Amino acid sequence: MPLGPGPQEEAQAPQEPQAPEPAAATGPQKAIGAALGRRPRGLLAIALAGVVVLVMVLGPLAVKNLGLPGEQGQASAQALETVLSGDDPLESVVEVAGRPGVVPVVSLKGALTPATSLHEDLLVEGTGRTVSQGDAVLLSISTFSGLDGRNTTGTETGASLRTVMLDDALGEELDKAIEGKTEGSRVVLRAPHEEDGELTTEITVIDILPTVATGEEREPTSGMPAVTIDKDGAAQISVQGLSAPTTSSITTLVQGQGPQVGRDDLLIARYSIVNWSSGQISGTSTYGSTVLPRSIDMRNTLAGVSQLLVDVPVGSRVVLALPADQARGEDAVAVVIDVLAIASRDDAPALSLILTHRPRR
């Protein structure tokens, strides 16, 4: 049962750094180039396809807010006179500020010559679950120029949000950069890239965001549906012994610390719906470590959801009891929702809008 429709000013680049031509593409470079679906041309034939294409290949979503506390940063764009090697240690060439889930602030210490291979640095190690092959992941991706530090992601907010499965389709090197990391981690990739006819190193910041509610657990409310989450992340909802609701109600099981949901927002979430009369799941649950989170359009979802989710903080898990006229008009339902992120509508067509269909009038 779905919940969706119904649920800079550019800086002057420095003169081209005097550096030797990069070596021919290595095996890993070719693998990433193939994964990104880019055909090298000219100078790109001897340099790694820019990791910025990662955003396009993954089908990006501009992020309105990813739900973690803090101010969204903007890269400091300025022309740099110092020239540094793109192969130098990360801390000697660039500073990346901000916490995972917030658009990073990148400050270059000099214009970067092209790296000779892909470099991966774990900047922040998260405390969430460890990501494995076949798992669903929620990524926030930002890319930056190695010439002046400009944010080159191409979205209004400077970040892109995407849910993907961790598998071979990502390409060996990208897959490797994410596999084994924990949710809440920030990974920085550096790879050779051509920008405005100059070879440099592109910086890609990848935040591996939580795919379940995070925050303070609350005691369940008496008289509301009971929710349990098993070790594989699947949700079970029980309405046994409870009378069907005649009015809509909501209770918080996990209190998130992110921004509050607005009535016009587009959400990334996990959810499951149970029919009150049968106690059975309606449609397909989006809970589970190998199941992709989906979207909820607050403008076009169940009436009870659109009303009760307003002001709920991102990171929360809530359970709703909805009478038939606040669901689909056929049966009362219980709904559990993990609110993971708020996305921009710029790339809404790339989303799978699931929690939909308003009740029959």
mmCIF file of C-alpha atoms in Angstrom:
data_model
loop_
_atom_site.group_PDB
_atom_site.id
_atom_site.type_symbol
_atom_site.label_atom_id
_atom_site.label_comp_id
_atom_site.label_asym_id
_atom_site.label_seq_id
_atom_site.Cartn_x
_atom_site.Cartn_y
_atom_site.Cartn_z
ATOM 1 C CA MET A 1 0.000 0.000 0.000
ATOM 2 C CA PRO A 2 1.866 3.058 -1.149
ATOM 3 C CA LEU A 3 2.111 6.330 0.790
ATOM 4 C CA GLY A 4 3.342 8.603 -2.047
ATOM 5 C CA PRO A 5 1.456 10.984 -4.410
ATOM 6 C CA GLY A 6 -1.465 10.269 -1.794
ATOM 7 C CA PRO A 7 1.702 9.922 0.997
ATOM 8 C CA GLN A 8 28.639 32.447 -6.978
ATOM 9 C CA GLU A 9 30.123 34.206 -8.392
ATOM 10 C CA GLU A 10 32.699 32.018 -10.127
ATOM 11 C CA ALA A 11 36.315 32.617 -9.017
ATOM 12 C CA GLN A 12 39.134 33.277 -11.459
ATOM 13 C CA ALA A 13 41.066 30.042 -11.966
ATOM 14 C CA PRO A 14 44.842 30.239 -11.516
ATOM 15 C CA GLN A 15 47.239 29.665 -14.339
ATOM 16 C CA GLU A 16 47.553 26.027 -15.173
ATOM 17 C CA PRO A 17 49.928 24.378 -12.665
ATOM 18 C CA GLN A 18 53.202 23.272 -14.151
ATOM 19 C CA ALA A 19 53.032 19.548 -13.625
ATOM 20 C CA PRO A 20 53.905 16.433 -15.582
ATOM 21 C CA GLU A 21 51.222 14.811 -17.665
ATOM 22 C CA PRO A 22 49.313 12.199 -15.673
ATOM 23 C CA ALA A 23 49.965 8.567 -16.366
ATOM 24 C CA ALA A 24 47.638 6.591 -18.582
ATOM 25 C CA ALA A 25 44.452 5.485 -16.870
ATOM 26 C CA THR A 26 45.042 2.719 -14.362
ATOM 27 C CA GLY A 27 42.838 -0.311 -13.821
ATOM 28 C CA PRO A 28 40.945 1.345 -10.964
ATOM 29 C CA GLN A 29 40.533 4.520 -13.016
ATOM 30 C CA LYS A 30 39.040 2.577 -15.907
ATOM 31 C CA ALA A 31 36.740 0.732 -13.506
ATOM 32 C CA ILE A 32 35.426 3.965 -12.044
ATOM 33 C CA GLY A 33 35.118 5.522 -15.471
ATOM 34 C CA ALA A 34 33.016 2.563 -16.575
ATOM 35 C CA ALA A 35 30.946 2.731 -13.402
ATOM 36 C CA LEU A 36 30.259 6.389 -14.012
ATOM 37 C CA GLY A 37 29.260 5.769 -17.601
ATOM 38 C CA ARG A 38 31.659 8.337 -19.011
ATOM 39 C CA ARG A 39 33.542 8.033 -22.275
ATOM 40 C CA PRO A 40 36.941 9.733 -22.026
ATOM 41 C CA ARG A 41 37.744 12.224 -24.781
ATOM 42 C CA GLY A 42 40.931 14.151 -25.432
ATOM 43 C CA LEU A 43 42.697 14.776 -22.143
ATOM 44 C CA LEU A 44 40.082 12.683 -20.392
ATOM 45 C CA ALA A 45 41.422 9.653 -22.196
ATOM 46 C CA ILE A 46 44.473 9.843 -19.961
ATOM 47 C CA ALA A 47 42.781 11.120 -16.831
ATOM 48 C CA LEU A 48 40.140 9.557 -14.638
ATOM 49 C CA ALA A 49 36.590 10.515 -15.501
ATOM 50 C CA GLY A 50 35.524 13.156 -12.987
ATOM 51 C CA VAL A 51 33.900 11.767 -9.897
ATOM 52 C CA VAL A 52 31.336 14.553 -10.199
ATOM 53 C CA VAL A 53 29.594 12.283 -12.697
ATOM 54 C CA LEU A 54 28.882 10.009 -9.756
ATOM 55 C CA VAL A 55 26.124 12.402 -8.845
ATOM 56 C CA MET A 56 24.572 12.189 -12.306
ATOM 57 C CA VAL A 57 24.868 8.414 -12.570
ATOM 58 C CA LEU A 58 23.304 7.834 -9.174
ATOM 59 C CA GLY A 59 20.363 9.998 -10.203
ATOM 60 C CA PRO A 60 20.895 12.841 -7.732
ATOM 61 C CA LEU A 61 18.427 14.633 -5.551
ATOM 62 C CA ALA A 62 19.203 18.143 -4.427
ATOM 63 C CA VAL A 63 19.175 18.147 -0.660
ATOM 64 C CA LYS A 64 17.048 20.677 1.143
ATOM 65 C CA ASN A 65 18.264 19.397 4.517
ATOM 66 C CA LEU A 66 19.600 16.005 5.486
ATOM 67 C CA GLY A 67 18.285 16.187 8.967
ATOM 68 C CA LEU A 68 21.393 16.474 11.127
ATOM 69 C CA PRO A 69 22.034 19.516 13.322
ATOM 70 C CA GLY A 70 24.271 22.333 12.134
ATOM 71 C CA GLU A 71 24.423 24.966 9.464
ATOM 72 C CA GLN A 72 24.762 24.000 5.852
ATOM 73 C CA GLY A 73 28.142 25.080 4.556
ATOM 74 C CA GLN A 74 29.221 26.606 1.322
ATOM 75 C CA ALA A 75 32.663 26.032 -0.187
ATOM 76 C CA SER A 76 35.000 28.990 -0.067
ATOM 77 C CA ALA A 77 35.772 29.709 -3.715
ATOM 78 C CA GLN A 78 38.914 31.660 -4.407
ATOM 79 C CA ALA A 79 41.713 31.619 -6.926
ATOM 80 C CA LEU A 80 44.841 30.072 -5.432
ATOM 81 C CA GLU A 81 48.421 30.914 -6.297
ATOM 82 C CA THR A 82 50.041 28.004 -4.426
ATOM 83 C CA VAL A 83 50.273 24.770 -6.410
ATOM 84 C CA LEU A 84 50.096 21.445 -4.560
ATOM 85 C CA SER A 85 50.165 17.840 -5.699
ATOM 86 C CA GLY A 86 46.829 16.076 -5.811
ATOM 87 C CA ASP A 87 48.638 13.016 -4.450
ATOM 88 C CA ASP A 88 49.756 14.712 -1.219
ATOM 89 C CA PRO A 89 48.151 13.673 2.103
ATOM 90 C CA LEU A 90 44.619 15.027 2.423
ATOM 91 C CA GLU A 91 45.350 17.205 5.451
ATOM 92 C CA SER A 92 48.193 18.956 3.632
ATOM 93 C CA VAL A 93 46.081 20.043 0.640
ATOM 94 C CA VAL A 94 42.537 20.639 1.860
ATOM 95 C CA GLU A 95 40.398 21.209 4.931
ATOM 96 C CA VAL A 96 36.897 19.708 4.988
ATOM 97 C CA ALA A 97 34.715 21.150 7.748
ATOM 98 C CA GLY A 98 31.227 20.331 8.979
ATOM 99 C CA ARG A 99 29.586 17.218 10.312
ATOM 100 C CA PRO A 100 28.213 14.390 8.160
ATOM 101 C CA GLY A 101 24.758 15.220 6.876
ATOM 102 C CA VAL A 102 25.552 18.931 6.549
ATOM 103 C CA VAL A 103 26.919 20.345 3.283
ATOM 104 C CA PRO A 104 30.707 20.369 3.795
ATOM 105 C CA VAL A 105 32.876 23.480 3.739
ATOM 106 C CA VAL A 106 36.008 22.853 1.654
ATOM 107 C CA SER A 107 39.073 25.110 1.846
ATOM 108 C CA LEU A 108 41.990 24.369 -0.466
ATOM 109 C CA LYS A 109 45.537 25.149 0.650
ATOM 110 C CA GLY A 110 46.584 25.468 -2.981
ATOM 111 C CA ALA A 111 45.484 24.642 -6.510
ATOM 112 C CA LEU A 112 45.839 20.902 -7.062
ATOM 113 C CA THR A 113 47.708 19.190 -9.859
ATOM 114 C CA PRO A 114 46.009 16.017 -11.125
ATOM 115 C CA ALA A 115 46.284 13.014 -8.841
ATOM 116 C CA THR A 116 47.877 9.978 -10.458
ATOM 117 C CA SER A 117 45.300 7.606 -8.946
ATOM 118 C CA LEU A 118 42.141 7.529 -6.868
ATOM 119 C CA HIS A 119 42.702 8.493 -3.225
ATOM 120 C CA GLU A 120 40.236 7.610 -0.468
ATOM 121 C CA ASP A 121 40.259 9.086 3.050
ATOM 122 C CA LEU A 122 37.896 8.277 5.913
ATOM 123 C CA LEU A 123 37.407 11.701 7.477
ATOM 124 C CA VAL A 124 34.710 10.810 10.017
ATOM 125 C CA GLU A 125 33.896 7.318 11.264
ATOM 126 C CA GLY A 126 30.223 6.916 12.050
ATOM 127 C CA THR A 127 28.673 4.919 14.864
ATOM 128 C CA GLY A 128 25.809 3.374 12.883
ATOM 129 C CA ARG A 129 25.482 -0.003 11.223
ATOM 130 C CA THR A 130 28.262 -1.329 9.026
ATOM 131 C CA VAL A 131 27.319 -1.257 5.339
ATOM 132 C CA SER A 132 27.677 -4.557 3.468
ATOM 133 C CA GLN A 133 27.168 -5.797 -0.080
ATOM 134 C CA GLY A 134 23.487 -5.854 -0.993
ATOM 135 C CA ASP A 135 22.549 -3.242 1.603
ATOM 136 C CA ALA A 136 20.517 -0.141 0.884
ATOM 137 C CA VAL A 137 22.451 3.070 1.490
ATOM 138 C CA LEU A 138 21.499 6.730 1.695
ATOM 139 C CA LEU A 139 24.267 8.987 0.386
ATOM 140 C CA SER A 140 24.822 12.735 0.422
ATOM 141 C CA ILE A 141 27.365 13.696 -2.257
ATOM 142 C CA SER A 142 29.161 16.999 -2.848
ATOM 143 C CA THR A 143 31.929 17.715 -5.372
ATOM 144 C CA PHE A 144 34.523 20.503 -5.340
ATOM 145 C CA SER A 145 36.979 22.042 -7.799
ATOM 146 C CA GLY A 146 40.662 21.304 -7.279
ATOM 147 C CA LEU A 147 41.485 24.678 -8.841
ATOM 148 C CA ASP A 148 39.738 27.010 -6.405
ATOM 149 C CA GLY A 149 37.556 24.941 -4.059
ATOM 150 C CA ARG A 150 34.226 25.882 -5.647
ATOM 151 C CA ASN A 151 31.298 23.590 -4.977
ATOM 152 C CA THR A 152 30.637 21.972 -8.373
ATOM 153 C CA THR A 153 27.808 19.630 -7.378
ATOM 154 C CA GLY A 154 25.341 21.515 -9.547
ATOM 155 C CA THR A 155 22.482 21.755 -7.043
ATOM 156 C CA GLU A 156 21.122 24.842 -5.306
ATOM 157 C CA THR A 157 22.217 23.633 -1.877
ATOM 158 C CA GLY A 158 25.562 22.153 -2.913
ATOM 159 C CA ALA A 159 24.750 18.519 -2.148
ATOM 160 C CA SER A 160 22.893 15.628 -3.761
ATOM 161 C CA LEU A 161 20.926 12.929 -1.988
ATOM 162 C CA ARG A 162 20.366 9.420 -3.314
ATOM 163 C CA THR A 163 19.266 5.991 -2.144
ATOM 164 C CA VAL A 164 21.145 3.163 -3.871
ATOM 165 C CA MET A 165 21.906 -0.507 -3.407
ATOM 166 C CA LEU A 166 25.518 -1.324 -2.595
ATOM 167 C CA ASP A 167 26.428 -3.718 -5.393
ATOM 168 C CA ASP A 168 28.627 -4.150 -8.443
ATOM 169 C CA ALA A 169 26.510 -1.697 -10.417
ATOM 170 C CA LEU A 170 28.268 1.133 -8.559
ATOM 171 C CA GLY A 171 31.626 0.007 -9.908
ATOM 172 C CA GLU A 172 34.417 -1.683 -8.024
ATOM 173 C CA GLU A 173 36.160 1.426 -6.714
ATOM 174 C CA LEU A 174 33.043 3.294 -5.626
ATOM 175 C CA ASP A 175 31.676 0.132 -4.095
ATOM 176 C CA LYS A 176 34.957 -0.304 -2.218
ATOM 177 C CA ALA A 177 34.855 3.257 -0.905
ATOM 178 C CA ILE A 178 31.496 2.633 0.784
ATOM 179 C CA GLU A 179 31.531 -1.063 1.721
ATOM 180 C CA GLY A 180 32.574 -1.766 5.294
ATOM 181 C CA LYS A 181 32.017 1.824 6.395
ATOM 182 C CA THR A 182 29.507 2.709 9.083
ATOM 183 C CA GLU A 183 26.472 4.934 8.713
ATOM 184 C CA GLY A 184 27.325 8.414 9.883
ATOM 185 C CA SER A 185 30.727 8.271 8.167
ATOM 186 C CA ARG A 186 32.241 10.862 5.827
ATOM 187 C CA VAL A 187 34.533 9.668 3.023
ATOM 188 C CA VAL A 188 36.616 11.967 0.821
ATOM 189 C CA LEU A 189 37.675 10.840 -2.661
ATOM 190 C CA ARG A 190 40.257 12.568 -4.867
ATOM 191 C CA ALA A 191 40.673 11.743 -8.534
ATOM 192 C CA PRO A 192 42.142 13.419 -11.640
ATOM 193 C CA HIS A 193 39.674 15.525 -13.560
ATOM 194 C CA GLU A 194 39.577 18.067 -16.384
ATOM 195 C CA GLU A 195 38.000 21.415 -15.549
ATOM 196 C CA ASP A 196 37.740 24.252 -18.062
ATOM 197 C CA GLY A 197 40.546 22.726 -20.110
ATOM 198 C CA GLU A 198 42.856 22.306 -17.124
ATOM 199 C CA LEU A 199 43.820 19.036 -15.499
ATOM 200 C CA THR A 200 43.362 19.064 -11.738
ATOM 201 C CA THR A 201 42.083 16.883 -8.909
ATOM 202 C CA GLU A 202 38.398 16.781 -8.095
ATOM 203 C CA ILE A 203 37.337 16.369 -4.484
ATOM 204 C CA THR A 204 34.207 14.348 -3.745
ATOM 205 C CA VAL A 205 32.744 14.237 -0.241
ATOM 206 C CA ILE A 206 30.389 11.321 0.439
ATOM 207 C CA ASP A 207 28.332 11.160 3.625
ATOM 208 C CA ILE A 208 26.862 7.738 4.425
ATOM 209 C CA LEU A 209 23.632 8.724 6.149
ATOM 210 C CA PRO A 210 21.524 6.641 8.553
ATOM 211 C CA THR A 211 18.845 4.476 6.946
ATOM 212 C CA VAL A 212 16.877 4.090 10.181
ATOM 213 C CA ALA A 213 15.660 6.522 12.804
ATOM 214 C CA THR A 214 18.363 7.923 15.062
ATOM 215 C CA GLY A 215 17.805 9.763 18.302
ATOM 216 C CA GLU A 216 16.439 9.282 21.781
ATOM 217 C CA GLU A 217 14.146 6.304 22.284
ATOM 218 C CA ARG A 218 10.814 7.042 23.936
ATOM 219 C CA GLU A 219 8.518 4.818 25.952
ATOM 220 C CA PRO A 220 5.613 3.451 23.864
ATOM 221 C CA THR A 221 2.238 5.071 24.493
ATOM 222 C CA SER A 222 -0.487 2.875 25.946
ATOM 223 C CA GLY A 223 -3.342 2.204 23.549
ATOM 224 C CA MET A 224 -1.220 2.760 20.431
ATOM 225 C CA PRO A 225 -0.009 0.076 17.981
ATOM 226 C CA ALA A 226 3.117 -1.779 19.145
ATOM 227 C CA VAL A 227 6.183 -1.664 16.876
ATOM 228 C CA THR A 228 9.247 -3.910 16.919
ATOM 229 C CA ILE A 229 12.276 -3.796 14.602
ATOM 230 C CA ASP A 230 14.169 -7.068 14.125
ATOM 231 C CA LYS A 231 17.918 -7.536 13.640
ATOM 232 C CA ASP A 232 17.539 -7.238 9.862
ATOM 233 C CA GLY A 233 15.700 -3.937 10.157
ATOM 234 C CA ALA A 234 12.246 -5.286 9.297
ATOM 235 C CA ALA A 235 9.305 -3.700 11.137
ATOM 236 C CA GLN A 236 6.434 -5.535 12.799
ATOM 237 C CA ILE A 237 3.274 -3.667 13.833
ATOM 238 C CA SER A 238 0.682 -5.170 16.164
ATOM 239 C CA VAL A 239 -2.826 -3.801 16.725
ATOM 240 C CA GLN A 240 -3.959 -6.854 18.670
ATOM 241 C CA GLY A 241 -6.469 -6.002 21.387
ATOM 242 C CA LEU A 242 -6.848 -2.410 20.217
ATOM 243 C CA SER A 243 -10.107 -0.894 19.028
ATOM 244 C CA ALA A 244 -10.048 0.747 15.629
ATOM 245 C CA PRO A 245 -9.410 4.492 15.960
ATOM 246 C CA THR A 246 -12.147 7.026 15.346
ATOM 247 C CA THR A 247 -9.729 9.971 15.311
ATOM 248 C CA SER A 248 -6.139 10.268 14.111
ATOM 249 C CA SER A 249 -3.302 10.097 16.634
ATOM 250 C CA ILE A 250 0.498 9.909 16.627
ATOM 251 C CA THR A 251 3.167 8.892 19.117
ATOM 252 C CA THR A 252 6.948 9.180 18.932
ATOM 253 C CA LEU A 253 9.090 6.076 19.447
ATOM 254 C CA VAL A 254 12.433 7.702 18.557
ATOM 255 C CA GLN A 255 12.905 11.463 18.896
ATOM 256 C CA GLY A 256 15.104 12.797 16.100
ATOM 257 C CA GLN A 257 17.215 15.948 16.282
ATOM 258 C CA GLY A 258 16.918 17.164 12.703
ATOM 259 C CA PRO A 259 14.801 19.907 11.141
ATOM 260 C CA GLN A 260 11.050 19.685 11.410
ATOM 261 C CA VAL A 261 8.932 18.367 8.570
ATOM 262 C CA GLY A 262 6.892 20.973 6.710
ATOM 263 C CA ARG A 263 3.523 20.481 5.093
ATOM 264 C CA ASP A 264 4.966 20.867 1.556
ATOM 265 C CA ASP A 265 8.102 18.765 2.026
ATOM 266 C CA LEU A 266 9.314 15.775 0.076
ATOM 267 C CA LEU A 267 10.672 13.179 2.504
ATOM 268 C CA ILE A 268 12.990 10.201 2.319
ATOM 269 C CA ALA A 269 11.614 7.647 4.766
ATOM 270 C CA ARG A 270 10.941 4.078 5.715
ATOM 271 C CA TYR A 271 7.366 3.085 6.455
ATOM 272 C CA SER A 272 5.020 0.154 6.876
ATOM 273 C CA ILE A 273 1.194 0.057 6.948
ATOM 274 C CA VAL A 274 -1.056 -2.489 8.670
ATOM 275 C CA ASN A 275 -4.803 -2.841 8.113
ATOM 276 C CA TRP A 276 -6.559 -2.666 11.461
ATOM 277 C CA SER A 277 -9.209 -5.270 10.698
ATOM 278 C CA SER A 278 -6.806 -7.986 9.509
ATOM 279 C CA GLY A 279 -3.597 -7.040 11.295
ATOM 280 C CA GLN A 280 -1.766 -7.718 8.040
ATOM 281 C CA ILE A 281 0.709 -5.512 6.209
ATOM 282 C CA SER A 282 -0.878 -3.574 3.376
ATOM 283 C CA GLY A 283 1.333 -3.326 0.327
ATOM 284 C CA THR A 284 5.105 -3.546 0.717
ATOM 285 C CA SER A 285 7.029 -2.462 3.774
ATOM 286 C CA THR A 286 10.089 -0.298 3.113
ATOM 287 C CA TYR A 287 11.856 -1.443 6.284
ATOM 288 C CA GLY A 288 14.848 -3.786 6.113
ATOM 289 C CA SER A 289 18.583 -3.366 5.578
ATOM 290 C CA THR A 290 18.329 -4.605 1.978
ATOM 291 C CA VAL A 291 15.257 -2.501 1.127
ATOM 292 C CA LEU A 292 15.603 1.006 -0.289
ATOM 293 C CA PRO A 293 13.991 3.846 1.663
ATOM 294 C CA ARG A 294 11.315 5.559 -0.402
ATOM 295 C CA SER A 295 9.740 8.979 -0.590
ATOM 296 C CA ILE A 296 6.673 10.574 0.944
ATOM 297 C CA ASP A 297 5.228 13.662 -0.729
ATOM 298 C CA MET A 298 3.568 15.676 2.020
ATOM 299 C CA ARG A 299 1.437 17.391 -0.642
ATOM 300 C CA ASN A 300 -0.017 14.123 -1.872
ATOM 301 C CA THR A 301 -0.209 11.428 0.762
ATOM 302 C CA LEU A 302 -2.734 9.968 3.177
ATOM 303 C CA ALA A 303 -4.674 12.771 4.849
ATOM 304 C CA GLY A 304 -3.698 11.604 8.330
ATOM 305 C CA VAL A 305 -0.040 11.407 7.383
ATOM 306 C CA SER A 306 0.011 14.887 5.815
ATOM 307 C CA GLN A 307 -1.505 16.345 8.977
ATOM 308 C CA LEU A 308 0.331 14.455 11.720
ATOM 309 C CA LEU A 309 3.863 14.412 10.272
ATOM 310 C CA VAL A 310 4.092 18.217 10.239
ATOM 311 C CA ASP A 311 6.720 19.412 12.770
ATOM 312 C CA VAL A 312 8.111 15.897 13.349
ATOM 313 C CA PRO A 313 11.944 16.183 13.473
ATOM 314 C CA VAL A 314 14.033 14.327 10.903
ATOM 315 C CA GLY A 315 15.591 11.251 12.516
ATOM 316 C CA SER A 316 12.340 10.352 14.297
ATOM 317 C CA ARG A 317 10.323 7.149 14.301
ATOM 318 C CA VAL A 318 6.611 7.661 14.781
ATOM 319 C CA VAL A 319 3.553 5.426 14.762
ATOM 320 C CA LEU A 320 0.173 6.701 13.574
ATOM 321 C CA ALA A 321 -3.317 5.352 14.172
ATOM 322 C CA LEU A 322 -5.621 6.516 11.365
ATOM 323 C CA PRO A 323 -9.367 5.980 10.950
ATOM 324 C CA ALA A 324 -10.576 4.948 7.519
ATOM 325 C CA ASP A 325 -11.473 8.489 6.435
ATOM 326 C CA GLN A 326 -7.904 9.639 7.151
ATOM 327 C CA ALA A 327 -6.404 6.692 5.249
ATOM 328 C CA ARG A 328 -8.043 5.375 2.101
ATOM 329 C CA GLY A 329 -11.623 5.228 3.192
ATOM 330 C CA GLU A 330 -11.776 1.433 3.386
ATOM 331 C CA ASP A 331 -10.201 0.461 6.709
ATOM 332 C CA ALA A 332 -8.442 2.013 9.656
ATOM 333 C CA VAL A 333 -4.670 1.592 9.499
ATOM 334 C CA ALA A 334 -1.575 1.732 11.668
ATOM 335 C CA VAL A 335 1.489 3.331 10.071
ATOM 336 C CA VAL A 336 5.072 3.367 11.336
ATOM 337 C CA ILE A 337 7.442 5.873 9.708
ATOM 338 C CA ASP A 338 11.177 6.574 10.058
ATOM 339 C CA VAL A 339 11.809 10.125 8.777
ATOM 340 C CA LEU A 340 15.329 10.055 7.288
ATOM 341 C CA ALA A 341 15.778 13.246 5.262
ATOM 342 C CA ILE A 342 14.055 16.146 3.523
ATOM 343 C CA ALA A 343 14.826 16.341 -0.202
ATOM 344 C CA SER A 344 14.444 19.155 -2.700
ATOM 345 C CA ARG A 345 11.824 18.902 -5.424
ATOM 346 C CA ASP A 346 14.336 19.907 -8.119
ATOM 347 C CA ASP A 347 14.860 16.295 -9.110
ATOM 348 C CA ALA A 348 11.594 14.843 -7.857
ATOM 349 C CA PRO A 349 11.062 12.811 -11.075
ATOM 350 C CA ALA A 350 14.081 10.693 -10.069
ATOM 351 C CA LEU A 351 12.301 9.678 -6.865
ATOM 352 C CA SER A 352 9.938 6.790 -6.420
ATOM 353 C CA LEU A 353 6.886 8.453 -4.916
ATOM 354 C CA ILE A 354 5.214 5.749 -2.902
ATOM 355 C CA LEU A 355 3.157 6.860 0.099
ATOM 356 C CA THR A 356 0.242 8.099 -1.993
ATOM 357 C CA HIS A 357 -3.491 8.182 -2.598
ATOM 358 C CA ARG A 358 -5.774 10.294 -0.530
ATOM 359 C CA PRO A 359 -8.939 8.769 0.906
ATOM 360 C CA ARG A 360 -12.015 8.440 -1.246
ATOM 361 C CA ARG A 361 -14.404 11.334 -0.897
#
